[in-house]
């Protein structure tokens, strides 16, 4: 991959170079001819970290004529208001990646922290499941990011309509494919949760728990992949529920299933009523609207316990739903005991889940591995008086890559290779778990 700042254009060496990947909103009237960034077909661009930082600090020219005194392939000292707007939107999506060497260095430090910790708690978010096939929320192509872009697209188009560099329609950009090819590459709506399998990170956390180096995992994810990887329910707090677990709304008995338990039609019915006042979906007989989230939690099955005829309901926490008190309490109990917290794949913005990080007794270390910046980054880098290294660690990049290096430092490269070669056997076991009849 090459840097998309035209005046650079040099190769980004993943091993040695830190990089930034962003996505913007390009207008329909855009040819990129007099701009300093070479955007690709997905409205994305990649930069060396210094190139991106320089781009952010370049001043906006007073008018477009001044902004073109330097050619796009020369180092910019000013850019047009139009290009500044594109960069401003891109900045909101920025994903940072440390160099391979930096990740190895930090992984070595974190491995030593794990070995010396007495009560390590791991906090996980959507970022650890992206390699399994689930989209995240705040990544450059995340769900909320796409919604934000849709809201500003009209504004961007208006800016280019009034000051556009060309009246022509937007031509093909870097490596742009035909419309037909783009449609083939688009992801389909929805996720087939039953076909998802644990990622390297899920399996690594299970291994570290087996080795008593991790005491508890707290997760914001409802995909069920931690449990499928082998982490027991006693060692796991799934704050936002699990699409494979349903519970009786009458007696509270819980059922862990091999299949996706949610009734999406019931929720769709109520969602349509709220949005459009009517629905083409027929209301299921068992559906009941939740007073808090406005959707239906009932799954359509009934409790199998003796003398109980209560309806079963999913455990997923929707917006405005309250977290289950027992699960939240267990998570906080472990957070209070924690002397090392490792946060993987989360921007730590959702409450009350992120409050778990606040209760850690200082100066116990916090380690964060995530592509985006978080409000807790400074906490990771604090140093105690007289210490050369920060108490915690901050890694920008993919969780799988980081955890591979951590494991390598704990069990050794040879043992890691053997363990990775056993994944086909683990996959057979995962398939059996998901194919059980219950």
GROMACS .gro file of C-alpha atoms in nm:
model
  438
    1UNK     CA    1   0.000   0.000   0.000
    2UNK     CA    2   0.114   0.353  -0.079
    3UNK     CA    3   0.055   0.678   0.105
    4UNK     CA    4  -0.240   0.868  -0.043
    5UNK     CA    5  -0.088   1.210   0.015
    6UNK     CA    6   0.012   1.291  -0.342
    7UNK     CA    7   0.330   1.474  -0.248
    8UNK     CA    8   0.447   1.154  -0.073
    9UNK     CA    9   0.304   0.852  -0.254
   10UNK     CA   10   0.568   0.628  -0.102
   11UNK     CA   11   0.511   0.274   0.014
   12UNK     CA   12   0.384   0.226   0.370
   13UNK     CA   13   0.600  -0.041   0.528
   14UNK     CA   14   0.375  -0.219   0.779
   15UNK     CA   15   0.671  -0.346   0.977
   16UNK     CA   16   0.839  -0.009   1.025
   17UNK     CA   17   0.579   0.261   0.957
   18UNK     CA   18   0.285   0.372   1.167
   19UNK     CA   19  -0.015   0.452   0.949
   20UNK     CA   20  -0.364   0.603   0.951
   21UNK     CA   21  -0.665   0.484   0.752
   22UNK     CA   22  -0.964   0.713   0.701
   23UNK     CA   23  -1.290   0.740   0.510
   24UNK     CA   24  -1.459   1.060   0.395
   25UNK     CA   25  -1.774   1.166   0.209
   26UNK     CA   26  -1.703   1.243  -0.156
   27UNK     CA   27  -1.952   1.454  -0.354
   28UNK     CA   28  -2.099   1.341  -0.684
   29UNK     CA   29  -1.916   1.630  -0.854
   30UNK     CA   30  -1.558   1.537  -0.772
   31UNK     CA   31  -1.260   1.457  -0.991
   32UNK     CA   32  -0.977   1.503  -0.740
   33UNK     CA   33  -0.756   1.678  -0.996
   34UNK     CA   34  -0.647   1.974  -0.785
   35UNK     CA   35  -0.662   1.804  -0.447
   36UNK     CA   36  -0.372   1.677  -0.238
   37UNK     CA   37  -0.525   1.342  -0.139
   38UNK     CA   38  -0.579   1.051  -0.375
   39UNK     CA   39  -0.904   0.893  -0.253
   40UNK     CA   40  -0.982   0.535  -0.355
   41UNK     CA   41  -1.306   0.382  -0.483
   42UNK     CA   42  -1.449   0.338  -0.130
   43UNK     CA   43  -1.384   0.702  -0.037
   44UNK     CA   44  -1.095   0.580   0.176
   45UNK     CA   45  -0.730   0.678   0.203
   46UNK     CA   46  -0.419   0.557   0.387
   47UNK     CA   47  -0.130   0.771   0.507
   48UNK     CA   48   0.200   0.753   0.687
   49UNK     CA   49   0.126   0.890   1.033
   50UNK     CA   50   0.354   1.198   0.982
   51UNK     CA   51   0.184   1.269   0.647
   52UNK     CA   52  -0.160   1.256   0.807
   53UNK     CA   53  -0.054   1.482   1.094
   54UNK     CA   54   0.089   1.730   0.846
   55UNK     CA   55  -0.236   1.728   0.650
   56UNK     CA   56  -0.436   1.804   0.964
   57UNK     CA   57  -0.216   2.103   1.044
   58UNK     CA   58  -0.220   2.260   0.699
   59UNK     CA   59  -0.409   2.590   0.705
   60UNK     CA   60  -0.710   2.659   0.488
   61UNK     CA   61  -0.642   2.897   0.201
   62UNK     CA   62  -0.837   3.221   0.184
   63UNK     CA   63  -0.967   3.126  -0.159
   64UNK     CA   64  -0.931   2.846  -0.406
   65UNK     CA   65  -0.686   3.028  -0.632
   66UNK     CA   66  -0.433   3.060  -0.352
   67UNK     CA   67  -0.472   2.693  -0.264
   68UNK     CA   68  -0.352   2.584  -0.609
   69UNK     CA   69  -0.028   2.783  -0.620
   70UNK     CA   70   0.144   2.463  -0.521
   71UNK     CA   71   0.075   2.160  -0.733
   72UNK     CA   72  -0.092   1.861  -0.566
   73UNK     CA   73   0.233   1.664  -0.585
   74UNK     CA   74   0.419   1.931  -0.387
   75UNK     CA   75   0.406   1.949  -0.007
   76UNK     CA   76   0.094   2.156   0.069
   77UNK     CA   77   0.116   2.467   0.287
   78UNK     CA   78  -0.251   2.545   0.234
   79UNK     CA   79  -0.559   2.364   0.108
   80UNK     CA   80  -0.901   2.471  -0.015
   81UNK     CA   81  -1.205   2.489   0.208
   82UNK     CA   82  -1.353   2.205   0.005
   83UNK     CA   83  -1.062   1.972   0.070
   84UNK     CA   84  -1.051   2.079   0.434
   85UNK     CA   85  -1.416   1.969   0.464
   86UNK     CA   86  -1.331   1.625   0.324
   87UNK     CA   87  -1.041   1.590   0.564
   88UNK     CA   88  -1.257   1.706   0.855
   89UNK     CA   89  -1.503   1.424   0.786
   90UNK     CA   90  -1.219   1.176   0.739
   91UNK     CA   91  -1.069   1.273   1.073
   92UNK     CA   92  -1.382   1.148   1.252
   93UNK     CA   93  -1.321   0.799   1.113
   94UNK     CA   94  -0.945   0.777   1.164
   95UNK     CA   95  -0.809   0.432   1.248
   96UNK     CA   96  -0.450   0.423   1.370
   97UNK     CA   97  -0.203   0.139   1.327
   98UNK     CA   98   0.129   0.115   1.508
   99UNK     CA   99   0.420  -0.031   1.317
  100UNK     CA  100   0.475  -0.404   1.349
  101UNK     CA  101   0.789  -0.343   1.552
  102UNK     CA  102   0.606  -0.114   1.795
  103UNK     CA  103   0.331  -0.372   1.846
  104UNK     CA  104   0.590  -0.641   1.920
  105UNK     CA  105   0.758  -0.413   2.173
  106UNK     CA  106   0.434  -0.332   2.355
  107UNK     CA  107   0.318  -0.696   2.344
  108UNK     CA  108   0.638  -0.799   2.521
  109UNK     CA  109   0.569  -0.549   2.800
  110UNK     CA  110   0.206  -0.656   2.833
  111UNK     CA  111   0.307  -1.023   2.852
  112UNK     CA  112   0.523  -0.940   3.153
  113UNK     CA  113   0.234  -0.750   3.312
  114UNK     CA  114   0.012  -1.056   3.266
  115UNK     CA  115   0.266  -1.284   3.428
  116UNK     CA  116   0.293  -1.063   3.736
  117UNK     CA  117  -0.076  -0.966   3.771
  118UNK     CA  118  -0.283  -1.131   4.043
  119UNK     CA  119  -0.626  -1.040   3.909
  120UNK     CA  120  -0.629  -0.946   3.540
  121UNK     CA  121  -0.966  -0.853   3.389
  122UNK     CA  122  -1.016  -0.826   3.013
  123UNK     CA  123  -1.277  -0.591   2.869
  124UNK     CA  124  -1.382  -0.661   2.510
  125UNK     CA  125  -1.579  -0.473   2.246
  126UNK     CA  126  -1.692  -0.512   1.886
  127UNK     CA  127  -1.337  -0.477   1.752
  128UNK     CA  128  -1.241  -0.832   1.852
  129UNK     CA  129  -1.522  -0.979   1.640
  130UNK     CA  130  -1.466  -0.791   1.313
  131UNK     CA  131  -1.236  -1.065   1.182
  132UNK     CA  132  -1.518  -1.313   1.251
  133UNK     CA  133  -1.744  -1.123   1.014
  134UNK     CA  134  -1.928  -0.873   1.236
  135UNK     CA  135  -1.905  -0.502   1.161
  136UNK     CA  136  -1.807  -0.260   1.435
  137UNK     CA  137  -1.971   0.072   1.524
  138UNK     CA  138  -1.710   0.347   1.524
  139UNK     CA  139  -1.460   0.210   1.271
  140UNK     CA  140  -1.414   0.391   0.942
  141UNK     CA  141  -1.683   0.168   0.791
  142UNK     CA  142  -1.877   0.117   1.115
  143UNK     CA  143  -2.253   0.136   1.153
  144UNK     CA  144  -2.263   0.472   1.333
  145UNK     CA  145  -1.992   0.615   1.105
  146UNK     CA  146  -2.201   0.537   0.797
  147UNK     CA  147  -2.505   0.702   0.957
  148UNK     CA  148  -2.299   1.015   1.033
  149UNK     CA  149  -2.176   1.027   0.672
  150UNK     CA  150  -2.529   1.004   0.538
  151UNK     CA  151  -2.624   1.308   0.742
  152UNK     CA  152  -2.345   1.527   0.600
  153UNK     CA  153  -2.346   1.409   0.237
  154UNK     CA  154  -2.595   1.678   0.127
  155UNK     CA  155  -2.386   1.949   0.290
  156UNK     CA  156  -2.072   1.827   0.113
  157UNK     CA  157  -2.252   1.817  -0.222
  158UNK     CA  158  -2.381   2.172  -0.174
  159UNK     CA  159  -2.030   2.295  -0.104
  160UNK     CA  160  -1.900   2.143  -0.426
  161UNK     CA  161  -2.202   2.255  -0.627
  162UNK     CA  162  -2.131   2.617  -0.537
  163UNK     CA  163  -1.752   2.604  -0.570
  164UNK     CA  164  -1.699   2.281  -0.762
  165UNK     CA  165  -1.375   2.226  -0.954
  166UNK     CA  166  -1.559   2.072  -1.246
  167UNK     CA  167  -1.910   2.050  -1.382
  168UNK     CA  168  -1.843   1.698  -1.500
  169UNK     CA  169  -1.979   1.398  -1.323
  170UNK     CA  170  -1.749   1.219  -1.082
  171UNK     CA  171  -1.509   0.997  -1.278
  172UNK     CA  172  -1.351   0.674  -1.160
  173UNK     CA  173  -1.112   0.723  -0.870
  174UNK     CA  174  -0.806   0.520  -0.777
  175UNK     CA  175  -0.865   0.153  -0.863
  176UNK     CA  176  -1.239   0.218  -0.899
  177UNK     CA  177  -1.445  -0.072  -1.029
  178UNK     CA  178  -1.768  -0.069  -1.224
  179UNK     CA  179  -2.102  -0.025  -1.047
  180UNK     CA  180  -2.174  -0.392  -1.106
  181UNK     CA  181  -1.854  -0.497  -0.930
  182UNK     CA  182  -1.927  -0.261  -0.639
  183UNK     CA  183  -2.267  -0.419  -0.589
  184UNK     CA  184  -2.110  -0.764  -0.573
  185UNK     CA  185  -1.871  -0.648  -0.304
  186UNK     CA  186  -2.137  -0.495  -0.081
  187UNK     CA  187  -2.211  -0.679   0.239
  188UNK     CA  188  -2.560  -0.814   0.284
  189UNK     CA  189  -2.769  -0.686   0.570
  190UNK     CA  190  -2.775  -0.898   0.882
  191UNK     CA  191  -2.534  -1.144   1.039
  192UNK     CA  192  -2.570  -1.523   1.046
  193UNK     CA  193  -2.462  -1.562   1.408
  194UNK     CA  194  -2.481  -1.941   1.398
  195UNK     CA  195  -2.202  -1.951   1.139
  196UNK     CA  196  -1.966  -1.721   1.329
  197UNK     CA  197  -1.659  -1.877   1.488
  198UNK     CA  198  -1.418  -1.741   1.753
  199UNK     CA  199  -1.132  -1.525   1.628
  200UNK     CA  200  -0.768  -1.556   1.729
  201UNK     CA  201  -0.833  -1.308   2.010
  202UNK     CA  202  -1.128  -1.507   2.149
  203UNK     CA  203  -0.920  -1.825   2.151
  204UNK     CA  204  -0.616  -1.651   2.297
  205UNK     CA  205  -0.819  -1.516   2.590
  206UNK     CA  206  -0.956  -1.864   2.657
  207UNK     CA  207  -0.604  -2.006   2.657
  208UNK     CA  208  -0.478  -1.736   2.893
  209UNK     CA  209  -0.771  -1.805   3.124
  210UNK     CA  210  -0.688  -2.175   3.123
  211UNK     CA  211  -0.336  -2.077   3.227
  212UNK     CA  212  -0.480  -1.870   3.517
  213UNK     CA  213  -0.335  -1.547   3.377
  214UNK     CA  214  -0.681  -1.394   3.326
  215UNK     CA  215  -0.943  -1.407   3.601
  216UNK     CA  216  -1.249  -1.265   3.425
  217UNK     CA  217  -1.372  -1.138   3.089
  218UNK     CA  218  -1.624  -0.855   3.064
  219UNK     CA  219  -1.774  -0.812   2.720
  220UNK     CA  220  -2.004  -0.567   2.544
  221UNK     CA  221  -2.057  -0.821   2.264
  222UNK     CA  222  -2.371  -1.028   2.225
  223UNK     CA  223  -2.237  -1.268   1.961
  224UNK     CA  224  -2.172  -1.561   2.197
  225UNK     CA  225  -1.817  -1.614   2.071
  226UNK     CA  226  -1.650  -1.596   2.413
  227UNK     CA  227  -1.863  -1.883   2.541
  228UNK     CA  228  -1.814  -2.081   2.221
  229UNK     CA  229  -1.437  -2.044   2.256
  230UNK     CA  230  -1.456  -2.223   2.592
  231UNK     CA  231  -1.478  -1.950   2.856
  232UNK     CA  232  -1.719  -2.062   3.127
  233UNK     CA  233  -2.021  -1.854   3.222
  234UNK     CA  234  -1.873  -1.810   3.574
  235UNK     CA  235  -1.573  -1.633   3.424
  236UNK     CA  236  -1.770  -1.420   3.180
  237UNK     CA  237  -1.992  -1.114   3.218
  238UNK     CA  238  -2.179  -1.036   2.895
  239UNK     CA  239  -2.312  -0.692   2.978
  240UNK     CA  240  -2.527  -0.651   2.668
  241UNK     CA  241  -2.663  -1.004   2.652
  242UNK     CA  242  -2.613  -1.300   2.421
  243UNK     CA  243  -2.811  -1.393   2.109
  244UNK     CA  244  -2.787  -1.761   2.208
  245UNK     CA  245  -2.931  -1.720   2.560
  246UNK     CA  246  -3.297  -1.675   2.652
  247UNK     CA  247  -3.457  -1.655   2.993
  248UNK     CA  248  -3.803  -1.698   3.140
  249UNK     CA  249  -3.976  -1.368   3.208
  250UNK     CA  250  -4.164  -1.538   3.494
  251UNK     CA  251  -3.917  -1.758   3.686
  252UNK     CA  252  -3.589  -1.626   3.543
  253UNK     CA  253  -3.451  -1.966   3.438
  254UNK     CA  254  -3.190  -1.928   3.162
  255UNK     CA  255  -3.145  -2.146   2.855
  256UNK     CA  256  -2.826  -2.151   2.651
  257UNK     CA  257  -2.908  -2.259   2.296
  258UNK     CA  258  -2.709  -2.366   1.994
  259UNK     CA  259  -2.932  -2.149   1.774
  260UNK     CA  260  -3.008  -1.778   1.742
  261UNK     CA  261  -3.294  -1.723   1.988
  262UNK     CA  262  -3.425  -1.379   1.892
  263UNK     CA  263  -3.757  -1.319   1.719
  264UNK     CA  264  -3.666  -1.043   1.476
  265UNK     CA  265  -4.017  -1.024   1.329
  266UNK     CA  266  -4.173  -0.919   1.658
  267UNK     CA  267  -3.920  -0.639   1.702
  268UNK     CA  268  -3.951  -0.534   1.339
  269UNK     CA  269  -4.328  -0.502   1.378
  270UNK     CA  270  -4.297  -0.257   1.667
  271UNK     CA  271  -4.008  -0.070   1.505
  272UNK     CA  272  -4.216  -0.018   1.190
  273UNK     CA  273  -4.509   0.112   1.395
  274UNK     CA  274  -4.287   0.369   1.562
  275UNK     CA  275  -4.121   0.479   1.237
  276UNK     CA  276  -4.408   0.461   0.989
  277UNK     CA  277  -4.728   0.409   1.190
  278UNK     CA  278  -4.787   0.073   1.023
  279UNK     CA  279  -4.603  -0.247   0.936
  280UNK     CA  280  -4.611  -0.501   0.657
  281UNK     CA  281  -4.494  -0.758   0.913
  282UNK     CA  282  -4.772  -0.957   1.077
  283UNK     CA  283  -4.754  -0.925   1.455
  284UNK     CA  284  -4.656  -1.260   1.612
  285UNK     CA  285  -4.912  -1.379   1.869
  286UNK     CA  286  -4.652  -1.398   2.145
  287UNK     CA  287  -4.501  -1.052   2.078
  288UNK     CA  288  -4.517  -0.799   2.357
  289UNK     CA  289  -4.379  -0.447   2.336
  290UNK     CA  290  -4.112  -0.364   2.593
  291UNK     CA  291  -4.193  -0.049   2.790
  292UNK     CA  292  -3.829   0.061   2.784
  293UNK     CA  293  -3.685  -0.014   2.439
  294UNK     CA  294  -4.014  -0.033   2.249
  295UNK     CA  295  -3.926  -0.367   2.084
  296UNK     CA  296  -4.026  -0.724   2.167
  297UNK     CA  297  -3.794  -0.948   2.370
  298UNK     CA  298  -4.017  -1.256   2.355
  299UNK     CA  299  -3.870  -1.538   2.146
  300UNK     CA  300  -4.187  -1.741   2.090
  301UNK     CA  301  -4.091  -2.031   2.318
  302UNK     CA  302  -4.209  -2.105   2.671
  303UNK     CA  303  -4.029  -2.209   2.987
  304UNK     CA  304  -3.966  -2.580   3.026
  305UNK     CA  305  -3.944  -2.576   3.405
  306UNK     CA  306  -4.206  -2.770   3.598
  307UNK     CA  307  -4.523  -2.573   3.675
  308UNK     CA  308  -4.395  -2.270   3.484
  309UNK     CA  309  -4.560  -2.146   3.167
  310UNK     CA  310  -4.376  -1.818   3.134
  311UNK     CA  311  -4.269  -1.683   2.799
  312UNK     CA  312  -3.898  -1.693   2.717
  313UNK     CA  313  -3.733  -1.365   2.626
  314UNK     CA  314  -3.398  -1.282   2.470
  315UNK     CA  315  -3.121  -1.133   2.683
  316UNK     CA  316  -3.004  -0.863   2.439
  317UNK     CA  317  -2.985  -0.513   2.585
  318UNK     CA  318  -3.132  -0.261   2.342
  319UNK     CA  319  -3.118   0.116   2.373
  320UNK     CA  320  -3.299   0.232   2.689
  321UNK     CA  321  -3.298  -0.121   2.835
  322UNK     CA  322  -3.145  -0.168   3.179
  323UNK     CA  323  -2.847  -0.398   3.213
  324UNK     CA  324  -2.906  -0.714   3.415
  325UNK     CA  325  -2.814  -0.624   3.771
  326UNK     CA  326  -2.656  -0.960   3.858
  327UNK     CA  327  -2.425  -0.953   3.555
  328UNK     CA  328  -2.329  -0.587   3.604
  329UNK     CA  329  -2.260  -0.644   3.974
  330UNK     CA  330  -2.034  -0.940   3.897
  331UNK     CA  331  -1.841  -0.733   3.646
  332UNK     CA  332  -1.787  -0.450   3.897
  333UNK     CA  333  -1.683  -0.698   4.167
  334UNK     CA  334  -1.399  -0.815   3.944
  335UNK     CA  335  -1.311  -0.461   3.837
  336UNK     CA  336  -1.265  -0.360   4.202
  337UNK     CA  337  -1.024  -0.653   4.250
  338UNK     CA  338  -0.844  -0.585   3.924
  339UNK     CA  339  -0.473  -0.504   3.924
  340UNK     CA  340  -0.446  -0.513   3.543
  341UNK     CA  341  -0.720  -0.436   3.294
  342UNK     CA  342  -0.675  -0.509   2.925
  343UNK     CA  343  -0.930  -0.344   2.696
  344UNK     CA  344  -0.956  -0.490   2.347
  345UNK     CA  345  -1.154  -0.359   2.050
  346UNK     CA  346  -1.360  -0.091   2.228
  347UNK     CA  347  -1.368   0.287   2.217
  348UNK     CA  348  -1.494   0.276   2.577
  349UNK     CA  349  -1.772   0.526   2.515
  350UNK     CA  350  -2.080   0.325   2.616
  351UNK     CA  351  -2.209   0.367   2.970
  352UNK     CA  352  -2.228   0.213   3.222
  353UNK     CA  353  -1.987  -0.043   3.074
  354UNK     CA  354  -1.697   0.202   3.047
  355UNK     CA  355  -1.735   0.292   3.415
  356UNK     CA  356  -1.561  -0.036   3.492
  357UNK     CA  357  -1.237   0.128   3.382
  358UNK     CA  358  -1.290   0.418   3.623
  359UNK     CA  359  -1.307   0.198   3.933
  360UNK     CA  360  -0.963   0.044   3.889
  361UNK     CA  361  -0.748   0.141   4.181
  362UNK     CA  362  -0.465   0.368   4.069
  363UNK     CA  363  -0.186   0.320   3.981
  364UNK     CA  364  -0.283  -0.027   3.854
  365UNK     CA  365  -0.213  -0.043   3.482
  366UNK     CA  366  -0.462  -0.020   3.198
  367UNK     CA  367  -0.379  -0.157   2.854
  368UNK     CA  368  -0.587  -0.062   2.549
  369UNK     CA  369  -0.565  -0.211   2.202
  370UNK     CA  370  -0.800  -0.042   1.958
  371UNK     CA  371  -0.780   0.126   1.620
  372UNK     CA  372  -0.953   0.443   1.734
  373UNK     CA  373  -0.852   0.680   2.008
  374UNK     CA  374  -1.034   0.664   2.343
  375UNK     CA  375  -1.087   0.897   2.639
  376UNK     CA  376  -0.870   0.667   2.850
  377UNK     CA  377  -0.552   0.678   2.641
  378UNK     CA  378  -0.374   0.916   2.878
  379UNK     CA  379  -0.448   0.681   3.170
  380UNK     CA  380  -0.257   0.407   2.989
  381UNK     CA  381   0.052   0.621   2.951
  382UNK     CA  382   0.086   0.760   3.305
  383UNK     CA  383   0.420   0.704   3.475
  384UNK     CA  384   0.493   0.674   3.842
  385UNK     CA  385   0.773   0.886   3.985
  386UNK     CA  386   1.110   0.742   3.898
  387UNK     CA  387   0.978   0.497   3.638
  388UNK     CA  388   1.099   0.508   3.278
  389UNK     CA  389   0.806   0.318   3.126
  390UNK     CA  390   0.435   0.399   3.160
  391UNK     CA  391   0.237   0.181   3.399
  392UNK     CA  392   0.004   0.063   3.125
  393UNK     CA  393   0.017   0.039   2.749
  394UNK     CA  394  -0.155   0.180   2.443
  395UNK     CA  395  -0.154  -0.016   2.118
  396UNK     CA  396  -0.314   0.103   1.795
  397UNK     CA  397  -0.401  -0.179   1.560
  398UNK     CA  398  -0.575  -0.512   1.518
  399UNK     CA  399  -0.644  -0.714   1.831
  400UNK     CA  400  -0.556  -1.044   1.660
  401UNK     CA  401  -0.211  -0.918   1.566
  402UNK     CA  402  -0.148  -0.779   1.914
  403UNK     CA  403  -0.269  -1.091   2.096
  404UNK     CA  404  -0.060  -1.315   1.870
  405UNK     CA  405   0.250  -1.129   1.984
  406UNK     CA  406   0.139  -1.143   2.349
  407UNK     CA  407   0.091  -1.519   2.329
  408UNK     CA  408   0.426  -1.560   2.158
  409UNK     CA  409   0.592  -1.395   2.457
  410UNK     CA  410   0.405  -1.614   2.706
  411UNK     CA  411   0.410  -1.964   2.556
  412UNK     CA  412   0.693  -1.929   2.306
  413UNK     CA  413   0.697  -1.923   1.928
  414UNK     CA  414   0.715  -2.301   1.886
  415UNK     CA  415   0.423  -2.370   2.120
  416UNK     CA  416   0.224  -2.094   1.953
  417UNK     CA  417   0.274  -2.258   1.614
  418UNK     CA  418   0.155  -2.594   1.745
  419UNK     CA  419  -0.148  -2.432   1.909
  420UNK     CA  420  -0.241  -2.248   1.589
  421UNK     CA  421  -0.210  -2.570   1.389
  422UNK     CA  422  -0.474  -2.724   1.620
  423UNK     CA  423  -0.737  -2.468   1.518
  424UNK     CA  424  -0.905  -2.709   1.270
  425UNK     CA  425  -0.977  -2.939   1.564
  426UNK     CA  426  -1.123  -2.653   1.762
  427UNK     CA  427  -1.338  -2.555   1.465
  428UNK     CA  428  -1.485  -2.907   1.456
  429UNK     CA  429  -1.578  -2.868   1.821
  430UNK     CA  430  -1.735  -2.527   1.757
  431UNK     CA  431  -1.942  -2.677   1.475
  432UNK     CA  432  -2.066  -2.951   1.706
  433UNK     CA  433  -2.167  -2.696   1.970
  434UNK     CA  434  -2.367  -2.496   1.717
  435UNK     CA  435  -2.534  -2.805   1.566
  436UNK     CA  436  -2.673  -2.948   1.891
  437UNK     CA  437  -3.048  -2.987   1.911
  438UNK     CA  438  -3.191  -2.805   2.213
   0.00000   0.00000   0.00000
